[in-house]
């Protein structure tokens, strides 16, 4: 479950199926949107999108941490957790089994003013998702025992966030910026307040605020709107409305300037100049958003500090909330660098901006980009539901597109007026986050024996009739993805998937490369410096001209280097490919920029080599691979500073080659047009020399080991158990391990690890097991976070669950649930343009056919419980796990 920092029916079946009167349903122009308000006040919006046979339901309760009782700031967040622990007629176990069988894509988040619950599932399962939400709206089974377990999990979430210095900065910033109002804290809550919270408190909160007249239900996807509305009326219509409590009044006082100083475990330091900004519902929101876009533009003066060598990063960020907004200019400096000098430079830029006014061309560009971005909402079914929820529940708008008129009306005078009002240094809060050393990894001392927590893996759960019938059928779902695949004469592979859900085209590309194998000896870091130089323009367009060309076509999601991408309105597809090819094939690599990027890369590395997160990853690599393995190569400030511009140019010529490249085009374009355009601009790309080896050599099984990475800023341990496995991506054995892992982990509350470590024992907030498949070497790992004194217990339970997979076949119920989850997850992976493009690119880069998901599904359906047991016993060895812990102190 997330928080946005800012996510058999009971005997009353006949009542649920009653059809109450509703207000007239009003279709929007084009008939793709249906709106209704039920007689009990529930607002419903149904948005048809046929990208994939998938639907997202998102129910927005207009209550959050602002409405929490005094002294209990996390009440809304705690209730969000308890919504997954069962209701009358739907037990916790039933909810977990149903959610997993639907594909396992469900979650929730809590903000200051809204709590959201969402499911993304095959469109045929819409009635199941609606049943769940209607039952949970009616009431919960809030027991003291259930809350005691969930309190353990939520307190681990608190510890996880408080181990993040950036979160601690954010929390302190809220407290200072919105002092004395409900906005002075986020929705997380505190361990002390949760210790005082009772199940009765949470039931009271639900009874007060969870009502149809305090909710907005958004349904988006491949559904028939009228039929979907009929289902909503049947299930929600008889739920009575409630009188709602008074909401807290919010009265802001002027921001008092102060400076926050905190340590950070990042490899670089951060400075921020923070300001109170207009809210999501303010008449000045559109102007404030344009202001933030201009200040954050890479064509702007703040970012110019980066190519000038004065900052490792610089920009502006804006978080708008329903009642207030928060904006901050952010800059990064190297470890040991001069934070005050960077702050002074940023203050100077902002002062000059106020004096001179913001550039008119950047304002016009930001307006065009914001308006163009609205079309991209259609490129993801879950993203579309989120956009509608944001518009209705947070912004009090009629639709996501309703903001278009506000953006169109913004003038340069509006933007400069808002800038003068908010960028007042007399009401700014300054923050400095300084990198703090945490020490080197040390060997661990091992762990205690297994704990005596008996579990009942695979215990059958009788589902309600409405769910059992809907989820009984398990079959290979038809795929809507049938790409056209071409290979150009130069070896470039082109994959085209036409989609007409929006008037946009997205391009994704990658070159197979391995810096560990391809960087010349003594030139470690050349790949990183090269990647940093792609943003400095081409041989025909300098940095600013290239960025302007991107803005002129309303480009978004652009990236360059060995992985590259861009998304644009369909009318600009050809120009987008032209610019993409120009930067990939003809980067400028200016000499002056090279010196700046080289120095910045070396400075960042100096901090990275001491950062706990890097040391954590490094400790794991050392534990898994043999000495002298290429994966152990490491760039240093010295190796980077020894590079020449000629080294960069030679590496570019060596690595970027068409016969190792794939380009995927998804969107409103014909295969013929896509092939013509890509061939025109990438067809002249030539490979230099023989095709290199880019796959790391296979490695032997690792030995057991323990390592601890101190992290002085953390209050919680991050734990990873990992081992190499002798199965690769093309080995059929990986299907059995994948299917078995759905039982073990699977990312849902129905999995063994979640059940035992979180739901039953309350030891962790998250726990996940994953095989990491590659072509020549693979690994299997279990990761969780918990208090240091609970690591041994959680580790023992995790290993016990893994051992049980080897000792006993999974139960029929578990096998059925795992197969259902994997079958239903296939269309979910096709429910956004980004997911389609990413999937096609991954398949091509790993030598897999476009129908790999369907092929895998057939394997999963045929697998048996004994085959899973055999695979787990053969390929996994709990005694070989390397254990790496990052946390406040060795345990």
Short mmCIF file of C-alpha atoms in Angstrom, two decimals, residues 124-531:
data_model
loop_
_atom_site.label_atom_id
_atom_site.label_comp_id
_atom_site.label_asym_id
_atom_site.label_seq_id
_atom_site.Cartn_x
_atom_site.Cartn_y
_atom_site.Cartn_z
CA UNK A 124 -14.36 -9.41 -17.37
CA UNK A 125 -13.55 -9.18 -13.64
CA UNK A 126 -15.10 -5.74 -13.18
CA UNK A 127 -18.05 -7.17 -11.19
CA UNK A 128 -15.61 -8.79 -8.76
CA UNK A 129 -13.75 -5.54 -8.10
CA UNK A 130 -17.04 -3.68 -7.61
CA UNK A 131 -18.31 -6.34 -5.18
CA UNK A 132 -15.18 -5.88 -3.08
CA UNK A 133 -15.47 -2.09 -2.92
CA UNK A 134 -19.19 -2.15 -2.15
CA UNK A 135 -18.70 -4.60 0.72
CA UNK A 136 -15.81 -2.56 2.14
CA UNK A 137 -17.84 0.64 1.92
CA UNK A 138 -20.57 -0.99 4.03
CA UNK A 139 -18.22 -1.86 6.88
CA UNK A 140 -15.12 -3.65 8.12
CA UNK A 141 -14.32 -6.46 10.53
CA UNK A 142 -12.09 -4.29 12.70
CA UNK A 143 -10.82 -6.50 15.50
CA UNK A 144 -8.24 -5.75 18.14
CA UNK A 145 -6.24 -8.84 17.13
CA UNK A 146 -6.23 -7.83 13.47
CA UNK A 147 -5.15 -4.29 14.28
CA UNK A 148 -2.38 -5.58 16.56
CA UNK A 149 -0.85 -7.47 13.62
CA UNK A 150 -1.35 -4.68 11.09
CA UNK A 151 0.05 -2.14 13.54
CA UNK A 152 3.33 -4.05 13.40
CA UNK A 153 3.39 -3.77 9.62
CA UNK A 154 2.47 -0.09 9.55
CA UNK A 155 5.10 0.72 12.17
CA UNK A 156 7.66 -0.96 9.92
CA UNK A 157 6.45 1.35 7.15
CA UNK A 158 7.05 4.32 9.45
CA UNK A 159 10.56 3.03 10.16
CA UNK A 160 11.19 2.55 6.45
CA UNK A 161 10.27 6.15 5.65
CA UNK A 162 12.20 7.51 8.62
CA UNK A 163 15.26 5.66 7.31
CA UNK A 164 15.04 7.91 4.25
CA UNK A 165 16.66 11.31 4.89
CA UNK A 166 14.74 12.79 1.96
CA UNK A 167 11.48 11.83 3.65
CA UNK A 168 12.65 13.37 6.92
CA UNK A 169 13.44 16.57 5.02
CA UNK A 170 9.97 16.52 3.48
CA UNK A 171 8.30 15.98 6.85
CA UNK A 172 10.21 18.86 8.44
CA UNK A 173 9.45 21.04 5.44
CA UNK A 174 5.71 20.42 5.78
CA UNK A 175 5.86 21.21 9.49
CA UNK A 176 7.59 24.53 8.84
CA UNK A 177 5.69 25.53 5.69
CA UNK A 178 2.17 24.80 7.00
CA UNK A 179 2.64 25.21 10.74
CA UNK A 180 -0.56 25.05 12.78
CA UNK A 181 -2.71 23.56 10.01
CA UNK A 182 -3.65 19.99 9.01
CA UNK A 183 -1.12 20.28 6.18
CA UNK A 184 1.80 20.42 8.61
CA UNK A 185 2.14 16.62 8.41
CA UNK A 186 1.59 14.00 5.75
CA UNK A 187 -0.54 10.88 6.08
CA UNK A 188 2.16 8.52 7.41
CA UNK A 189 1.52 8.79 11.15
CA UNK A 190 3.86 8.03 14.03
CA UNK A 191 4.72 4.89 15.94
CA UNK A 192 3.73 6.56 19.21
CA UNK A 193 0.27 7.50 17.92
CA UNK A 194 -0.29 4.03 16.44
CA UNK A 195 0.56 2.51 19.82
CA UNK A 196 -2.35 4.52 21.26
CA UNK A 197 -4.75 3.82 18.39
CA UNK A 198 -7.39 1.14 18.95
CA UNK A 199 -9.54 -0.88 16.57
CA UNK A 200 -12.55 0.99 17.93
CA UNK A 201 -10.94 4.30 16.95
CA UNK A 202 -10.50 3.08 13.39
CA UNK A 203 -14.03 1.70 13.18
CA UNK A 204 -15.34 5.07 14.31
CA UNK A 205 -13.29 6.80 11.61
CA UNK A 206 -14.68 4.43 8.94
CA UNK A 207 -18.24 4.86 10.15
CA UNK A 208 -17.92 8.63 10.03
CA UNK A 209 -16.26 9.13 6.66
CA UNK A 210 -16.65 6.05 4.45
CA UNK A 211 -20.00 6.80 2.86
CA UNK A 212 -21.29 6.91 -0.71
CA UNK A 213 -21.95 10.64 -0.44
CA UNK A 214 -18.27 11.12 0.41
CA UNK A 215 -16.89 9.04 -2.47
CA UNK A 216 -16.17 9.25 -6.18
CA UNK A 217 -15.91 6.01 -8.17
CA UNK A 218 -13.90 6.12 -11.40
CA UNK A 219 -13.97 3.17 -13.81
CA UNK A 220 -11.68 3.25 -16.84
CA UNK A 221 -10.99 0.61 -19.45
CA UNK A 222 -12.50 -1.71 -22.01
CA UNK A 223 -16.03 -1.74 -20.62
CA UNK A 224 -19.51 -0.91 -21.86
CA UNK A 225 -20.33 2.21 -19.80
CA UNK A 226 -24.08 1.61 -19.49
CA UNK A 227 -23.61 -2.01 -18.41
CA UNK A 228 -20.92 -0.99 -15.94
CA UNK A 229 -23.17 1.68 -14.48
CA UNK A 230 -25.94 -0.89 -14.01
CA UNK A 231 -23.51 -3.03 -11.99
CA UNK A 232 -22.55 -0.04 -9.86
CA UNK A 233 -26.19 0.78 -9.15
CA UNK A 234 -26.91 -2.81 -8.16
CA UNK A 235 -24.01 -3.08 -5.75
CA UNK A 236 -23.70 0.42 -4.29
CA UNK A 237 -27.15 1.91 -4.66
CA UNK A 238 -28.65 0.60 -1.43
CA UNK A 239 -25.74 1.71 0.77
CA UNK A 240 -27.19 4.56 2.85
CA UNK A 241 -25.73 8.02 2.82
CA UNK A 242 -24.41 9.44 6.06
CA UNK A 243 -24.23 12.85 7.69
CA UNK A 244 -20.59 13.87 7.42
CA UNK A 245 -18.62 15.51 10.22
CA UNK A 246 -17.41 19.06 9.84
CA UNK A 247 -14.07 19.29 8.11
CA UNK A 248 -11.20 21.12 9.77
CA UNK A 249 -10.77 24.74 8.87
CA UNK A 250 -7.44 25.69 7.36
CA UNK A 251 -5.98 29.13 8.00
CA UNK A 252 -2.39 29.66 6.93
CA UNK A 253 -0.02 32.08 8.60
CA UNK A 254 2.85 33.71 6.72
CA UNK A 255 5.81 31.37 6.26
CA UNK A 256 8.62 32.17 8.64
CA UNK A 257 12.08 31.78 7.11
CA UNK A 258 14.33 29.14 8.59
CA UNK A 259 17.10 26.76 7.58
CA UNK A 260 16.82 22.99 7.94
CA UNK A 261 20.06 21.01 8.12
CA UNK A 262 20.00 17.22 7.82
CA UNK A 263 22.38 14.39 6.99
CA UNK A 264 21.72 12.20 3.95
CA UNK A 265 22.86 8.80 2.77
CA UNK A 266 22.84 10.00 -0.84
CA UNK A 267 26.17 10.13 -2.67
CA UNK A 268 25.63 13.87 -3.27
CA UNK A 269 24.40 16.74 -1.16
CA UNK A 270 21.17 18.65 -1.78
CA UNK A 271 20.11 22.24 -1.19
CA UNK A 272 16.56 23.51 -1.52
CA UNK A 273 14.82 26.88 -1.49
CA UNK A 274 11.20 26.17 -0.63
CA UNK A 275 8.09 28.30 -1.08
CA UNK A 276 4.38 28.04 -0.42
CA UNK A 277 2.58 27.83 -3.76
CA UNK A 278 -1.05 27.98 -4.99
CA UNK A 279 -3.20 24.91 -4.40
CA UNK A 280 -4.76 22.51 -6.90
CA UNK A 281 -8.06 24.37 -6.58
CA UNK A 282 -6.62 27.89 -6.70
CA UNK A 283 -7.45 30.20 -9.59
CA UNK A 284 -3.68 30.60 -9.92
CA UNK A 285 -2.90 26.87 -10.16
CA UNK A 286 -2.40 26.93 -13.93
CA UNK A 287 -0.09 29.93 -13.75
CA UNK A 288 1.84 28.31 -10.88
CA UNK A 289 2.26 25.11 -12.90
CA UNK A 290 3.60 27.08 -15.87
CA UNK A 291 5.93 28.96 -13.51
CA UNK A 292 7.27 25.66 -12.16
CA UNK A 293 7.69 24.29 -15.68
CA UNK A 294 9.67 27.33 -16.79
CA UNK A 295 11.88 27.35 -13.70
CA UNK A 296 12.48 23.62 -14.10
CA UNK A 297 13.17 23.75 -17.83
CA UNK A 298 16.58 22.57 -19.01
CA UNK A 299 16.55 25.70 -21.16
CA UNK A 300 16.22 27.83 -18.03
CA UNK A 301 18.76 29.61 -15.87
CA UNK A 302 18.50 27.27 -12.90
CA UNK A 303 19.51 24.25 -14.96
CA UNK A 304 22.20 26.34 -16.63
CA UNK A 305 24.15 26.00 -13.38
CA UNK A 306 24.80 22.38 -14.44
CA UNK A 307 26.62 23.00 -17.77
CA UNK A 308 28.38 25.89 -16.05
CA UNK A 309 29.84 23.34 -13.62
CA UNK A 310 28.27 24.97 -10.57
CA UNK A 311 25.83 22.14 -9.77
CA UNK A 312 25.49 18.44 -10.39
CA UNK A 313 21.77 19.00 -10.85
CA UNK A 314 19.46 22.01 -10.64
CA UNK A 315 15.77 22.47 -11.25
CA UNK A 316 12.39 23.29 -9.75
CA UNK A 317 9.68 21.00 -8.43
CA UNK A 318 6.04 21.72 -7.60
CA UNK A 319 3.69 19.63 -5.47
CA UNK A 320 0.17 21.00 -5.47
CA UNK A 321 -2.27 19.84 -2.79
CA UNK A 322 -6.01 20.60 -2.64
CA UNK A 323 -5.56 23.36 -0.06
CA UNK A 324 -1.99 24.47 -0.56
CA UNK A 325 1.06 24.01 -2.71
CA UNK A 326 4.75 23.48 -2.19
CA UNK A 327 7.48 24.46 -4.61
CA UNK A 328 11.22 24.26 -4.29
CA UNK A 329 14.30 25.05 -6.27
CA UNK A 330 16.58 22.06 -5.86
CA UNK A 331 20.31 21.76 -6.45
CA UNK A 332 22.86 18.98 -5.97
CA UNK A 333 26.48 19.45 -4.95
CA UNK A 334 29.33 16.94 -4.64
CA UNK A 335 30.22 15.38 -1.32
CA UNK A 336 32.57 17.81 0.40
CA UNK A 337 31.39 20.60 -1.92
CA UNK A 338 30.29 24.10 -1.01
CA UNK A 339 26.57 24.03 -0.30
CA UNK A 340 26.40 27.73 0.48
CA UNK A 341 27.95 28.68 -2.84
CA UNK A 342 25.31 26.71 -4.70
CA UNK A 343 22.55 28.25 -2.59
CA UNK A 344 23.88 31.72 -3.40
CA UNK A 345 23.94 30.89 -7.11
CA UNK A 346 20.35 29.63 -7.00
CA UNK A 347 19.20 32.69 -5.07
CA UNK A 348 20.88 34.86 -7.66
CA UNK A 349 19.09 33.12 -10.50
CA UNK A 350 15.70 33.49 -8.82
CA UNK A 351 16.32 37.13 -7.96
CA UNK A 352 17.28 37.89 -11.56
CA UNK A 353 14.20 36.04 -12.78
CA UNK A 354 11.95 38.19 -10.61
CA UNK A 355 13.66 41.34 -11.78
CA UNK A 356 13.72 40.55 -15.49
CA UNK A 357 10.59 38.44 -15.79
CA UNK A 358 10.35 34.91 -17.09
CA UNK A 359 11.22 34.30 -20.75
CA UNK A 360 8.12 34.65 -22.90
CA UNK A 361 9.18 31.84 -25.23
CA UNK A 362 9.58 29.41 -22.32
CA UNK A 363 6.13 30.36 -21.00
CA UNK A 364 4.59 29.70 -24.41
CA UNK A 365 6.45 26.40 -24.69
CA UNK A 366 5.33 25.31 -21.21
CA UNK A 367 1.70 26.08 -22.06
CA UNK A 368 1.86 24.05 -25.26
CA UNK A 369 3.49 21.12 -23.47
CA UNK A 370 0.95 21.10 -20.63
CA UNK A 371 -1.96 21.13 -23.08
CA UNK A 372 -0.37 18.45 -25.28
CA UNK A 373 0.29 16.24 -22.25
CA UNK A 374 -3.46 15.81 -21.65
CA UNK A 375 -3.70 13.50 -24.66
CA UNK A 376 -1.11 11.18 -23.12
CA UNK A 377 -3.54 10.36 -20.28
CA UNK A 378 -5.23 7.96 -22.71
CA UNK A 379 -2.05 5.88 -23.08
CA UNK A 380 -2.56 3.95 -19.83
CA UNK A 381 -5.78 2.51 -18.49
CA UNK A 382 -4.71 2.85 -14.86
CA UNK A 383 -3.15 6.23 -15.65
CA UNK A 384 -6.43 7.38 -17.19
CA UNK A 385 -8.33 6.38 -14.05
CA UNK A 386 -5.77 8.24 -11.96
CA UNK A 387 -6.07 11.37 -14.10
CA UNK A 388 -9.84 11.41 -13.72
CA UNK A 389 -9.58 10.79 -9.97
CA UNK A 390 -7.13 13.64 -9.60
CA UNK A 391 -9.35 16.01 -11.56
CA UNK A 392 -12.54 15.14 -9.69
CA UNK A 393 -11.37 14.34 -6.16
CA UNK A 394 -8.38 16.68 -5.81
CA UNK A 395 -8.95 19.55 -8.22
CA UNK A 396 -12.76 19.76 -8.14
CA UNK A 397 -12.80 19.78 -11.94
CA UNK A 398 -15.28 18.22 -14.34
CA UNK A 399 -12.61 16.19 -16.19
CA UNK A 400 -8.83 16.06 -16.71
CA UNK A 401 -9.23 18.13 -19.87
CA UNK A 402 -11.05 20.89 -17.99
CA UNK A 403 -7.70 22.38 -17.01
CA UNK A 404 -6.96 23.01 -20.69
CA UNK A 405 -8.86 26.30 -20.78
CA UNK A 406 -7.01 27.50 -17.68
CA UNK A 407 -3.64 26.77 -19.30
CA UNK A 408 -4.71 28.47 -22.51
CA UNK A 409 -5.72 31.60 -20.59
CA UNK A 410 -2.40 31.95 -18.73
CA UNK A 411 -0.45 35.06 -19.78
CA UNK A 412 3.17 36.02 -19.11
CA UNK A 413 1.80 38.70 -16.77
CA UNK A 414 0.00 36.01 -14.76
CA UNK A 415 3.13 33.91 -14.44
CA UNK A 416 5.30 36.86 -13.40
CA UNK A 417 2.69 38.00 -10.87
CA UNK A 418 2.57 34.55 -9.26
CA UNK A 419 6.38 34.44 -9.30
CA UNK A 420 6.58 37.73 -7.40
CA UNK A 421 3.98 36.54 -4.90
CA UNK A 422 5.52 33.17 -4.08
CA UNK A 423 9.27 33.48 -4.68
CA UNK A 424 9.72 35.85 -1.77
CA UNK A 425 13.05 35.25 0.02
CA UNK A 426 11.53 36.67 3.19
CA UNK A 427 9.15 33.70 3.29
CA UNK A 428 11.42 30.92 2.04
CA UNK A 429 12.58 27.85 3.89
CA UNK A 430 16.11 26.72 3.12
CA UNK A 431 17.28 23.15 3.46
CA UNK A 432 20.77 21.64 3.28
CA UNK A 433 21.21 17.86 3.15
CA UNK A 434 24.85 16.91 3.63
CA UNK A 435 26.23 13.45 2.75
CA UNK A 436 27.29 11.58 5.86
CA UNK A 437 29.81 8.73 5.91
CA UNK A 438 28.48 5.45 7.24
CA UNK A 439 31.51 3.19 7.29
CA UNK A 440 32.58 0.18 5.26
CA UNK A 441 30.76 -3.15 4.99
CA UNK A 442 31.75 -5.69 7.63
CA UNK A 443 31.29 -9.43 7.88
CA UNK A 444 28.18 -10.58 9.72
CA UNK A 445 28.07 -13.05 12.59
CA UNK A 446 25.29 -15.28 11.33
CA UNK A 447 21.80 -15.70 12.68
CA UNK A 448 19.86 -17.65 15.22
CA UNK A 449 17.76 -20.74 14.60
CA UNK A 450 14.29 -20.92 13.15
CA UNK A 451 11.38 -19.44 15.08
CA UNK A 452 8.41 -21.61 16.01
CA UNK A 453 5.72 -19.91 13.94
CA UNK A 454 3.54 -22.66 12.49
CA UNK A 455 1.80 -21.78 9.25
CA UNK A 456 -0.72 -23.56 7.11
CA UNK A 457 0.49 -23.15 3.53
CA UNK A 458 -2.16 -23.82 0.98
CA UNK A 459 -5.08 -23.99 3.41
CA UNK A 460 -8.19 -23.94 1.19
CA UNK A 461 -10.25 -20.76 1.31
CA UNK A 462 -13.90 -20.97 0.27
CA UNK A 463 -14.64 -17.96 -1.92
CA UNK A 464 -17.96 -16.15 -2.08
CA UNK A 465 -20.19 -17.41 -4.87
CA UNK A 466 -19.85 -14.24 -6.93
CA UNK A 467 -16.05 -14.49 -6.87
CA UNK A 468 -15.77 -18.26 -7.21
CA UNK A 469 -17.86 -18.30 -10.36
CA UNK A 470 -16.12 -15.32 -11.95
CA UNK A 471 -12.58 -16.56 -11.24
CA UNK A 472 -13.09 -20.28 -11.86
CA UNK A 473 -12.04 -20.17 -15.49
CA UNK A 474 -8.29 -20.21 -16.04
CA UNK A 475 -7.13 -20.06 -19.64
CA UNK A 476 -4.48 -18.47 -21.80
CA UNK A 477 -5.83 -14.99 -22.52
CA UNK A 478 -5.75 -13.73 -26.09
CA UNK A 479 -3.14 -11.06 -26.67
CA UNK A 480 -3.99 -7.81 -28.40
CA UNK A 481 -0.35 -7.31 -29.34
CA UNK A 482 0.52 -8.41 -32.88
CA UNK A 483 3.48 -6.27 -33.91
CA UNK A 484 5.03 -5.91 -37.33
CA UNK A 485 8.70 -6.89 -37.08
CA UNK A 486 11.29 -5.73 -39.61
CA UNK A 487 15.07 -5.85 -39.86
CA UNK A 488 16.69 -3.00 -41.77
CA UNK A 489 19.67 -3.67 -44.07
CA UNK A 490 22.07 -2.38 -41.41
CA UNK A 491 20.83 -4.97 -38.88
CA UNK A 492 18.59 -2.63 -36.89
CA UNK A 493 15.50 -4.45 -35.63
CA UNK A 494 12.26 -2.47 -35.91
CA UNK A 495 9.06 -3.46 -34.08
CA UNK A 496 5.82 -1.57 -34.81
CA UNK A 497 2.58 -1.84 -32.83
CA UNK A 498 -0.15 0.48 -34.14
CA UNK A 499 -2.52 1.74 -31.41
CA UNK A 500 -5.29 4.29 -31.88
CA UNK A 501 -6.38 5.08 -28.30
CA UNK A 502 -4.69 8.48 -28.48
CA UNK A 503 -3.28 10.84 -31.05
CA UNK A 504 0.29 10.12 -29.96
CA UNK A 505 3.28 7.98 -30.91
CA UNK A 506 5.93 6.63 -28.54
CA UNK A 507 9.38 5.39 -29.55
CA UNK A 508 11.58 3.14 -27.40
CA UNK A 509 15.06 2.00 -28.33
CA UNK A 510 18.07 0.23 -26.89
CA UNK A 511 21.48 -1.00 -27.91
CA UNK A 512 22.69 -4.22 -26.30
CA UNK A 513 25.82 -3.29 -24.45
CA UNK A 514 27.86 -4.29 -21.40
CA UNK A 515 30.20 -1.65 -20.00
CA UNK A 516 31.83 -4.29 -17.80
CA UNK A 517 32.98 -6.08 -20.96
CA UNK A 518 33.32 -3.21 -23.42
CA UNK A 519 35.01 -0.41 -21.51
CA UNK A 520 38.74 -0.50 -22.35
CA UNK A 521 41.11 -1.44 -19.56
CA UNK A 522 41.86 1.56 -17.39
CA UNK A 523 38.92 3.50 -18.86
CA UNK A 524 36.25 2.62 -16.29
CA UNK A 525 33.62 5.36 -16.25
CA UNK A 526 33.79 6.11 -19.96
CA UNK A 527 30.20 4.83 -20.39
CA UNK A 528 28.88 7.13 -17.66
CA UNK A 529 30.62 10.20 -19.08
CA UNK A 530 29.35 9.39 -22.57
CA UNK A 531 25.78 9.08 -21.29
#
